[in-house]
């Protein structure tokens, strides 16, 4: 859309320049010139609106990228915490199993 508007603006400027260099301004040429000037103004306004919209979209995109980066960091932190918790759990299981074995060994010794 932006490229199309820029092309139309360039075309309008070219036609305006051509009209001015062609010499005498007849009524039809003057009307055409007014039409071209109006079209140029409209295209300039449209182009400025597109630039404003693009800037707003860039800011929104930057905000979304920052939010995504923050969430990725939180996810990495959570994964590390989970890894540590699972490791501690495994260590506790081993300790429990050792205590159960020791308890059974003590029972066996008491029976003997």
mmCIF file of C-alpha atoms in Angstrom:
data_model
loop_
_atom_site.group_PDB
_atom_site.id
_atom_site.type_symbol
_atom_site.label_atom_id
_atom_site.label_comp_id
_atom_site.label_asym_id
_atom_site.label_seq_id
_atom_site.Cartn_x
_atom_site.Cartn_y
_atom_site.Cartn_z
ATOM 1 C CA UNK A 1 0.000 0.000 0.000
ATOM 2 C CA UNK A 2 2.813 2.379 0.955
ATOM 3 C CA UNK A 3 4.748 1.574 -2.234
ATOM 4 C CA UNK A 4 1.619 2.115 -4.357
ATOM 5 C CA UNK A 5 0.989 5.494 -2.731
ATOM 6 C CA UNK A 6 4.600 6.546 -3.238
ATOM 7 C CA UNK A 7 4.360 5.595 -6.921
ATOM 8 C CA UNK A 8 1.133 7.584 -7.294
ATOM 9 C CA UNK A 9 2.754 10.555 -5.587
ATOM 10 C CA UNK A 10 5.766 10.385 -7.920
ATOM 11 C CA UNK A 11 3.454 10.117 -10.938
ATOM 12 C CA UNK A 12 1.456 13.119 -9.755
ATOM 13 C CA UNK A 13 4.603 15.176 -9.249
ATOM 14 C CA UNK A 14 5.818 14.203 -12.725
ATOM 15 C CA UNK A 15 2.495 15.175 -14.309
ATOM 16 C CA UNK A 16 2.515 18.485 -12.424
ATOM 17 C CA UNK A 17 6.048 19.235 -13.610
ATOM 18 C CA UNK A 18 5.045 18.332 -17.168
ATOM 19 C CA UNK A 19 2.010 20.588 -16.985
ATOM 20 C CA UNK A 20 4.118 23.519 -15.800
ATOM 21 C CA UNK A 21 6.752 23.057 -18.504
ATOM 22 C CA UNK A 22 4.252 22.727 -21.335
ATOM 23 C CA UNK A 23 3.813 26.464 -21.466
ATOM 24 C CA UNK A 24 0.535 28.325 -21.353
ATOM 25 C CA UNK A 25 -2.072 27.211 -18.841
ATOM 26 C CA UNK A 26 -5.389 26.687 -20.498
ATOM 27 C CA UNK A 27 -8.559 26.158 -18.477
ATOM 28 C CA UNK A 28 -8.347 22.419 -18.976
ATOM 29 C CA UNK A 29 -4.689 22.409 -17.958
ATOM 30 C CA UNK A 30 -5.473 24.500 -14.900
ATOM 31 C CA UNK A 31 -8.274 22.119 -13.900
ATOM 32 C CA UNK A 32 -5.934 19.190 -14.445
ATOM 33 C CA UNK A 33 -3.305 20.937 -12.332
ATOM 34 C CA UNK A 34 -5.818 21.489 -9.520
ATOM 35 C CA UNK A 35 -6.821 17.852 -9.745
ATOM 36 C CA UNK A 36 -3.179 16.771 -9.559
ATOM 37 C CA UNK A 37 -2.470 19.054 -6.598
ATOM 38 C CA UNK A 38 -5.517 17.697 -4.773
ATOM 39 C CA UNK A 39 -4.443 14.137 -5.540
ATOM 40 C CA UNK A 40 -0.921 14.920 -4.294
ATOM 41 C CA UNK A 41 -2.307 16.315 -1.041
ATOM 42 C CA UNK A 42 -4.523 13.268 -0.554
ATOM 43 C CA UNK A 43 -1.628 10.896 -1.244
ATOM 44 C CA UNK A 44 0.634 12.807 1.139
ATOM 45 C CA UNK A 45 -2.012 12.558 3.864
ATOM 46 C CA UNK A 46 -2.483 8.828 3.199
ATOM 47 C CA UNK A 47 1.269 8.255 3.249
ATOM 48 C CA UNK A 48 1.631 10.100 6.560
ATOM 49 C CA UNK A 49 -1.198 8.020 8.058
ATOM 50 C CA UNK A 50 0.523 4.832 6.883
ATOM 51 C CA UNK A 51 3.800 5.973 8.460
ATOM 52 C CA UNK A 52 2.016 6.696 11.735
ATOM 53 C CA UNK A 53 0.319 3.285 11.632
ATOM 54 C CA UNK A 54 3.654 1.592 10.903
ATOM 55 C CA UNK A 55 5.293 3.337 13.850
ATOM 56 C CA UNK A 56 2.467 2.219 16.136
ATOM 57 C CA UNK A 57 2.779 -1.346 14.833
ATOM 58 C CA UNK A 58 6.555 -1.298 15.402
ATOM 59 C CA UNK A 59 6.018 -0.212 19.008
ATOM 60 C CA UNK A 60 3.416 -2.933 19.518
ATOM 61 C CA UNK A 61 5.740 -5.520 17.987
ATOM 62 C CA UNK A 62 8.603 -4.396 20.227
ATOM 63 C CA UNK A 63 6.342 -4.746 23.269
ATOM 64 C CA UNK A 64 5.269 -8.241 22.218
ATOM 65 C CA UNK A 65 8.890 -9.274 21.595
ATOM 66 C CA UNK A 66 9.890 -8.003 25.048
ATOM 67 C CA UNK A 67 6.986 -9.884 26.638
ATOM 68 C CA UNK A 68 7.948 -13.070 24.791
ATOM 69 C CA UNK A 69 11.568 -12.718 25.892
ATOM 70 C CA UNK A 70 10.447 -12.284 29.502
ATOM 71 C CA UNK A 71 8.235 -15.374 29.290
ATOM 72 C CA UNK A 72 11.095 -17.380 27.786
ATOM 73 C CA UNK A 73 13.305 -16.355 30.696
ATOM 74 C CA UNK A 74 10.588 -17.356 33.185
ATOM 75 C CA UNK A 75 10.192 -20.699 31.426
ATOM 76 C CA UNK A 76 13.937 -21.351 31.567
ATOM 77 C CA UNK A 77 13.950 -20.496 35.267
ATOM 78 C CA UNK A 78 10.978 -22.813 35.896
ATOM 79 C CA UNK A 79 12.663 -25.630 33.967
ATOM 80 C CA UNK A 80 15.798 -25.249 36.090
ATOM 81 C CA UNK A 81 13.729 -25.237 39.290
ATOM 82 C CA UNK A 82 11.904 -28.367 38.120
ATOM 83 C CA UNK A 83 15.191 -30.095 37.303
ATOM 84 C CA UNK A 84 16.534 -29.315 40.775
ATOM 85 C CA UNK A 85 13.310 -30.516 42.428
ATOM 86 C CA UNK A 86 13.341 -33.785 40.462
ATOM 87 C CA UNK A 87 16.995 -34.316 41.392
ATOM 88 C CA UNK A 88 16.218 -33.726 45.088
ATOM 89 C CA UNK A 89 13.281 -36.111 44.844
ATOM 90 C CA UNK A 90 15.488 -38.824 43.386
ATOM 91 C CA UNK A 91 18.032 -38.294 46.162
ATOM 92 C CA UNK A 92 15.265 -38.576 48.787
ATOM 93 C CA UNK A 93 14.012 -41.792 47.158
ATOM 94 C CA UNK A 94 17.506 -43.265 47.339
ATOM 95 C CA UNK A 95 17.828 -42.216 50.979
ATOM 96 C CA UNK A 96 14.421 -43.762 51.763
ATOM 97 C CA UNK A 97 15.368 -47.003 50.025
ATOM 98 C CA UNK A 98 18.644 -47.135 51.988
ATOM 99 C CA UNK A 99 16.779 -46.568 55.255
ATOM 100 C CA UNK A 100 14.253 -49.287 54.398
ATOM 101 C CA UNK A 101 17.091 -51.718 53.627
ATOM 102 C CA UNK A 102 18.826 -50.796 56.869
ATOM 103 C CA UNK A 103 15.549 -51.256 58.745
ATOM 104 C CA UNK A 104 15.062 -54.690 57.203
ATOM 105 C CA UNK A 105 18.649 -55.602 58.044
ATOM 106 C CA UNK A 106 18.072 -54.543 61.665
ATOM 107 C CA UNK A 107 14.882 -56.642 61.831
ATOM 108 C CA UNK A 108 16.746 -59.625 60.472
ATOM 109 C CA UNK A 109 19.512 -59.151 63.041
ATOM 110 C CA UNK A 110 16.960 -58.890 65.847
ATOM 111 C CA UNK A 111 15.251 -62.103 64.691
ATOM 112 C CA UNK A 112 18.579 -63.950 64.595
#
